[in-house]
C-alpha positions as a printed Julia matrix, in Angstrom:
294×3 Matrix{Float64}:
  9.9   143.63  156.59
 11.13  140.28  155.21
 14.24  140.6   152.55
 14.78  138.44  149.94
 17.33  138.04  147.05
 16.5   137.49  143.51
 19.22  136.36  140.85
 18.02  137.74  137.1
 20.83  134.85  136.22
 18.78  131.43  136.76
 22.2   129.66  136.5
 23.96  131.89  138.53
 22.65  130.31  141.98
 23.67  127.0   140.72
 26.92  127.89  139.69
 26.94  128.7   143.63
 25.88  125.84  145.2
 27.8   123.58  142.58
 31.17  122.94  144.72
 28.96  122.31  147.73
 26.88  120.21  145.44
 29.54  118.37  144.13
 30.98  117.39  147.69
 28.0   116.26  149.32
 27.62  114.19  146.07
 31.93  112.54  146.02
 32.37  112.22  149.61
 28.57  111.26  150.89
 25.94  110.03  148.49
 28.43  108.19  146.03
 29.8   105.62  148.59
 26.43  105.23  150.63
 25.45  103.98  146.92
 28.41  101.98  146.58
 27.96  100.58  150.31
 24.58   99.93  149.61
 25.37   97.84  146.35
 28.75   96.28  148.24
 26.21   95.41  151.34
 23.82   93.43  149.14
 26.81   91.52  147.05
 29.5    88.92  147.41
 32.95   89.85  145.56
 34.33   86.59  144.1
 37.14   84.86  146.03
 39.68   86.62  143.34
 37.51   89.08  141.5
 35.9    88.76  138.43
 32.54   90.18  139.34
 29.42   90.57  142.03
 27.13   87.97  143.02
 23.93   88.76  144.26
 23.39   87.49  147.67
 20.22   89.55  148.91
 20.45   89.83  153.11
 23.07   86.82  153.5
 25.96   89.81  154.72
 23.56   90.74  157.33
 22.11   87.52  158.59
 25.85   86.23  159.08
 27.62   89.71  160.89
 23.79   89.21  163.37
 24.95   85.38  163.68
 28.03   86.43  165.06
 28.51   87.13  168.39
 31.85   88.9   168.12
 30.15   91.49  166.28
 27.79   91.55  169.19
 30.2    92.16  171.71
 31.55   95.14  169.58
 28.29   96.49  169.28
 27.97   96.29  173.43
 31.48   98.11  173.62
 30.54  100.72  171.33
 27.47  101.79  173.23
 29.25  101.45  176.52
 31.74  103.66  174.82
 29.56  106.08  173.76
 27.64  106.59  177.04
 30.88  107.35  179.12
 32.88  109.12  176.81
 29.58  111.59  176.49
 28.65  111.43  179.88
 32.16  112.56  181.07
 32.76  115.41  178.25
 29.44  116.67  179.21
 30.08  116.6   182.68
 33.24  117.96  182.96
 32.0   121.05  179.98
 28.94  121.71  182.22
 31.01  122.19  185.53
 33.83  124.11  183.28
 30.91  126.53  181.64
 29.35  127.2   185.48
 32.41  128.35  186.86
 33.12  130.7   183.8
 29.57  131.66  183.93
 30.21  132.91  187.82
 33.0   135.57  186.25
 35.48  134.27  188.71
 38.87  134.98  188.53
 40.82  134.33  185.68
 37.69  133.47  183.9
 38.53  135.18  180.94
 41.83  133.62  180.18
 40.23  129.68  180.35
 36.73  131.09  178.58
 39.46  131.04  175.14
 41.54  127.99  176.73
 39.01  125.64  177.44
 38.01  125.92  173.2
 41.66  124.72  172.25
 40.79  121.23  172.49
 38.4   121.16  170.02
 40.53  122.38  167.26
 43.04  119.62  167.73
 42.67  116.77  165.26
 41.88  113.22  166.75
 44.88  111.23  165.33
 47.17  113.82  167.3
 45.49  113.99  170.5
 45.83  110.05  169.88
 49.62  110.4   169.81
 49.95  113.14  172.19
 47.37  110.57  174.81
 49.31  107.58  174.13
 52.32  109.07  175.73
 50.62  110.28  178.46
 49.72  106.98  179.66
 52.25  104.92  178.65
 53.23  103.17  181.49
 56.98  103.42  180.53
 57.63  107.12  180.62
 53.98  108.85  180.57
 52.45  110.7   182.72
 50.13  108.7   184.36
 52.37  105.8   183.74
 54.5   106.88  186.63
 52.36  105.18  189.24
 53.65  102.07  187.92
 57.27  103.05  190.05
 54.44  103.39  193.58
 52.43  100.18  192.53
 53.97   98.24  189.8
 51.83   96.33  186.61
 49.06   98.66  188.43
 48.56  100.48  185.03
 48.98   98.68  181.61
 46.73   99.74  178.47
 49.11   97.14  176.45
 47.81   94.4   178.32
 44.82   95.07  180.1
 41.75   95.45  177.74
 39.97   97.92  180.27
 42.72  100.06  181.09
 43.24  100.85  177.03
 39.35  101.35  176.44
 39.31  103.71  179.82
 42.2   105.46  178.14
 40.83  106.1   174.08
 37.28  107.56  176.5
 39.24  109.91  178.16
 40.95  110.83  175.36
 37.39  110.94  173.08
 35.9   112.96  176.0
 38.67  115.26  176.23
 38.33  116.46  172.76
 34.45  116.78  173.18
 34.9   119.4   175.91
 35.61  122.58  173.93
 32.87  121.84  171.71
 30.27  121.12  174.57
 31.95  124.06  176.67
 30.71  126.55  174.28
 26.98  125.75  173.82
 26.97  125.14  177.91
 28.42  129.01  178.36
 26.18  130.62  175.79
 22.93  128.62  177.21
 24.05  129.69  180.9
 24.66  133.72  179.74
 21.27  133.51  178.13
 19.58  132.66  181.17
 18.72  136.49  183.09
 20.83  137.32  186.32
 17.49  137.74  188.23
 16.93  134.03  188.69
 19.65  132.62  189.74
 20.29  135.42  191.86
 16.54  134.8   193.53
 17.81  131.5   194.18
 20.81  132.5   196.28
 18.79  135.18  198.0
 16.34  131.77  199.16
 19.37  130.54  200.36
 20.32  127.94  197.23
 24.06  127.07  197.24
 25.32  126.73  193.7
 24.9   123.13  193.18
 21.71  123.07  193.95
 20.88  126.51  191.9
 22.55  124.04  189.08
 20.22  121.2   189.37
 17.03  122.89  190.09
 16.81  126.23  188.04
 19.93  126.49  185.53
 19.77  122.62  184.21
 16.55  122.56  183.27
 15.99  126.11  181.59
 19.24  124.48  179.5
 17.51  121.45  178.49
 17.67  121.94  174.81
 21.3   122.86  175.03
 21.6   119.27  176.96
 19.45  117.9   174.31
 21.29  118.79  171.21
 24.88  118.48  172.76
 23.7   114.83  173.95
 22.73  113.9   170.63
 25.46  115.3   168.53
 28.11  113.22  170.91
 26.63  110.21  171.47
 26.68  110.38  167.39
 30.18  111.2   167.22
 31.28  108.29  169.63
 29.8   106.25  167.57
 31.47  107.34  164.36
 34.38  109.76  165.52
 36.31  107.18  167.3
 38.15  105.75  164.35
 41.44  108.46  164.56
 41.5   107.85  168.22
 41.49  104.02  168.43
 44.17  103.07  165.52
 46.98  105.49  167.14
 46.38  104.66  170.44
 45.17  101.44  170.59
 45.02   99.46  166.93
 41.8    97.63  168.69
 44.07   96.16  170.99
 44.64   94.76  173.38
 43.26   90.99  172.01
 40.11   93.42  170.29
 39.09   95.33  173.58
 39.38   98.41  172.05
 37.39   97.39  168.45
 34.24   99.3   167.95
 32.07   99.23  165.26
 33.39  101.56  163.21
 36.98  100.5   163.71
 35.95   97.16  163.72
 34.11   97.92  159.84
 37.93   98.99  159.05
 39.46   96.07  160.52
 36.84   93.38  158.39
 37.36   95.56  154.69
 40.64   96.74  154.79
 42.7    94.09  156.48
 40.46   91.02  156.38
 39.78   92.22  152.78
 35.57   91.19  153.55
 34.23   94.46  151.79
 30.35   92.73  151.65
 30.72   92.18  154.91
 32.61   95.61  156.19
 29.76   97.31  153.94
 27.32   95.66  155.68
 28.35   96.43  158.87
 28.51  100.14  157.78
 24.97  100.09  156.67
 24.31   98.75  160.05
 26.09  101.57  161.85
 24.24  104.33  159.67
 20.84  102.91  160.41
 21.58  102.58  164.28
 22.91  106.13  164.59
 19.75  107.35  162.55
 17.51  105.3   165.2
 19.39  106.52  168.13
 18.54  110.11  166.68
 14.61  109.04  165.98
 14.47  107.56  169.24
 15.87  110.68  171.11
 14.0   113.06  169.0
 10.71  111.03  169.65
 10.52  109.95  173.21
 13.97  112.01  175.13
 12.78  115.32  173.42
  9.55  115.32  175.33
 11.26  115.88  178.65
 12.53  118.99  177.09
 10.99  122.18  177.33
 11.84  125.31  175.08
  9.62  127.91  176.33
């Protein structure tokens, strides 16, 4: 029998829902208005007012082809830094799933990740490959220059992906594990009995009854690649070296807060906002039919 609750106090379940209310309202729907208004306006040169310009912001950021380029580097971010924190949760989740040994310990482990925030990991990742004292750095004493994110634009985007992707991995690492316990004992282990090793077990029974775990996971990262990056880039990187590291969204901080072009950085934001809802529309609409929930 279905439960409901009643309030005799109409004002009771707004009083409720106010704070919640009152956030979504500050912190989202107040400066998409004001982005909206900034997007469609020119400031003057030293204030004094708005000037209607109509879709001038947007036809000049299209016109450029710097802005291009950072649009190309933000989708080629986004595809490996998901691809790799999906990858490496997936393989994570189907050894945990096995209950080998010691399983227990890295089920709780493997989560830590997610609680860090990004500007530390940002700190704690630019150390690691600094190719003074870091970690991975140290291969510059075997092959010297070999590894230098300061100067070499693909070595410092390679290093803010692993470091995106590494924080991505508790957070994909959970949904993988509870989508792999939910699937019953009896087929997989019908699968070994045909003589299936584990990889291919993986591919041909567990991945697919998982699809809609894959589906929503590869949805909610590409979106956060595309607008989680910020923390990550300006401690490790700044969008250096010479702007290899500048994606859109850092690139939207970059135009309004340093080159002081708020139309323009609001544009650009409007931009981002409409591409990640497309990217969602287009997954939903044409991705989502490969998946199968029953």
């Amino acid at each position: 029998m279905e439960r409901r609750a009643f309030y005799r106090n109409g004002t009771l379940p707004w009083l409720l829902l106010a704070p919640q209310l009152l956030l979504v309202l500050v912190f989202f729907y107040w400066p998409t208005s004001q982005a909206l208004y900034w997007a469609f306006t020119l400031e003057q040169a030293w204030g004094g007012g708005n000037t209607w310009v109509g879709f001038a912001n947007f036809l000049a950021i299209f016109r450029d082809g710097q802005y291009w380029a950072t649009v190309g580097r933000s989708a080629f971010y986004a595809i490996c830094a998901t691809g790799l924190s999906m990858a490496i949760a997936l393989t994570l989740a189907m050894f945990v799933d096995r209950a080998l040994k010691g399983t227990r310990i890295f089920q709780s482990v493997f989560v830590w990740p997610y609680a860090i925030a990004a500007p530390a990991a940002g700190v704690a990742f630019r150390f690691i490959f600094s190719p003074e004292a870091g970690l991975i750095g140290s291969i510059n004493d075997i092959w010297p220059g070999i590894w230098s994110p300061a100067t070499n634009g693909w070595h410092a985007l390679g290093m803010v992906i692993v470091c995106h992707a590494w924080l991505g991995i508790g957070y994909n690492f959970i949904f993988f594990l509870a989508a792999l316990q939910m699937i019953p004992k009896s087929i997989t282990e019908a699968g070994a009995m045909d003589g299936a090793r584990p990889f291919q077990r993986m591919l041909d029974l567990q991945l697919p009854l998982i699809a809609p775990t894959v589906f929503f996971l590869m949805i909610m990262n590409l979106i956060s690649s595309f607008t989680d990056s910020f923390g990550l880039i300006d401690t490790m990187t700044e969008g250096g070296p010479i702007g290899a590291t500048e994606v859109m969204v850092y690139n939207i901080y970059i135009d309004g807060f340093k080159g002081l072009d708020y139309s323009g950085a609001a544009a650009q934001s409007i931009v981002l906002m409409v591409l990640v809802i497309a990217l969602t529309f287009v997954q939903f609409r044409w991705v989502e039919k490969r998946v199968h929930y029953s």
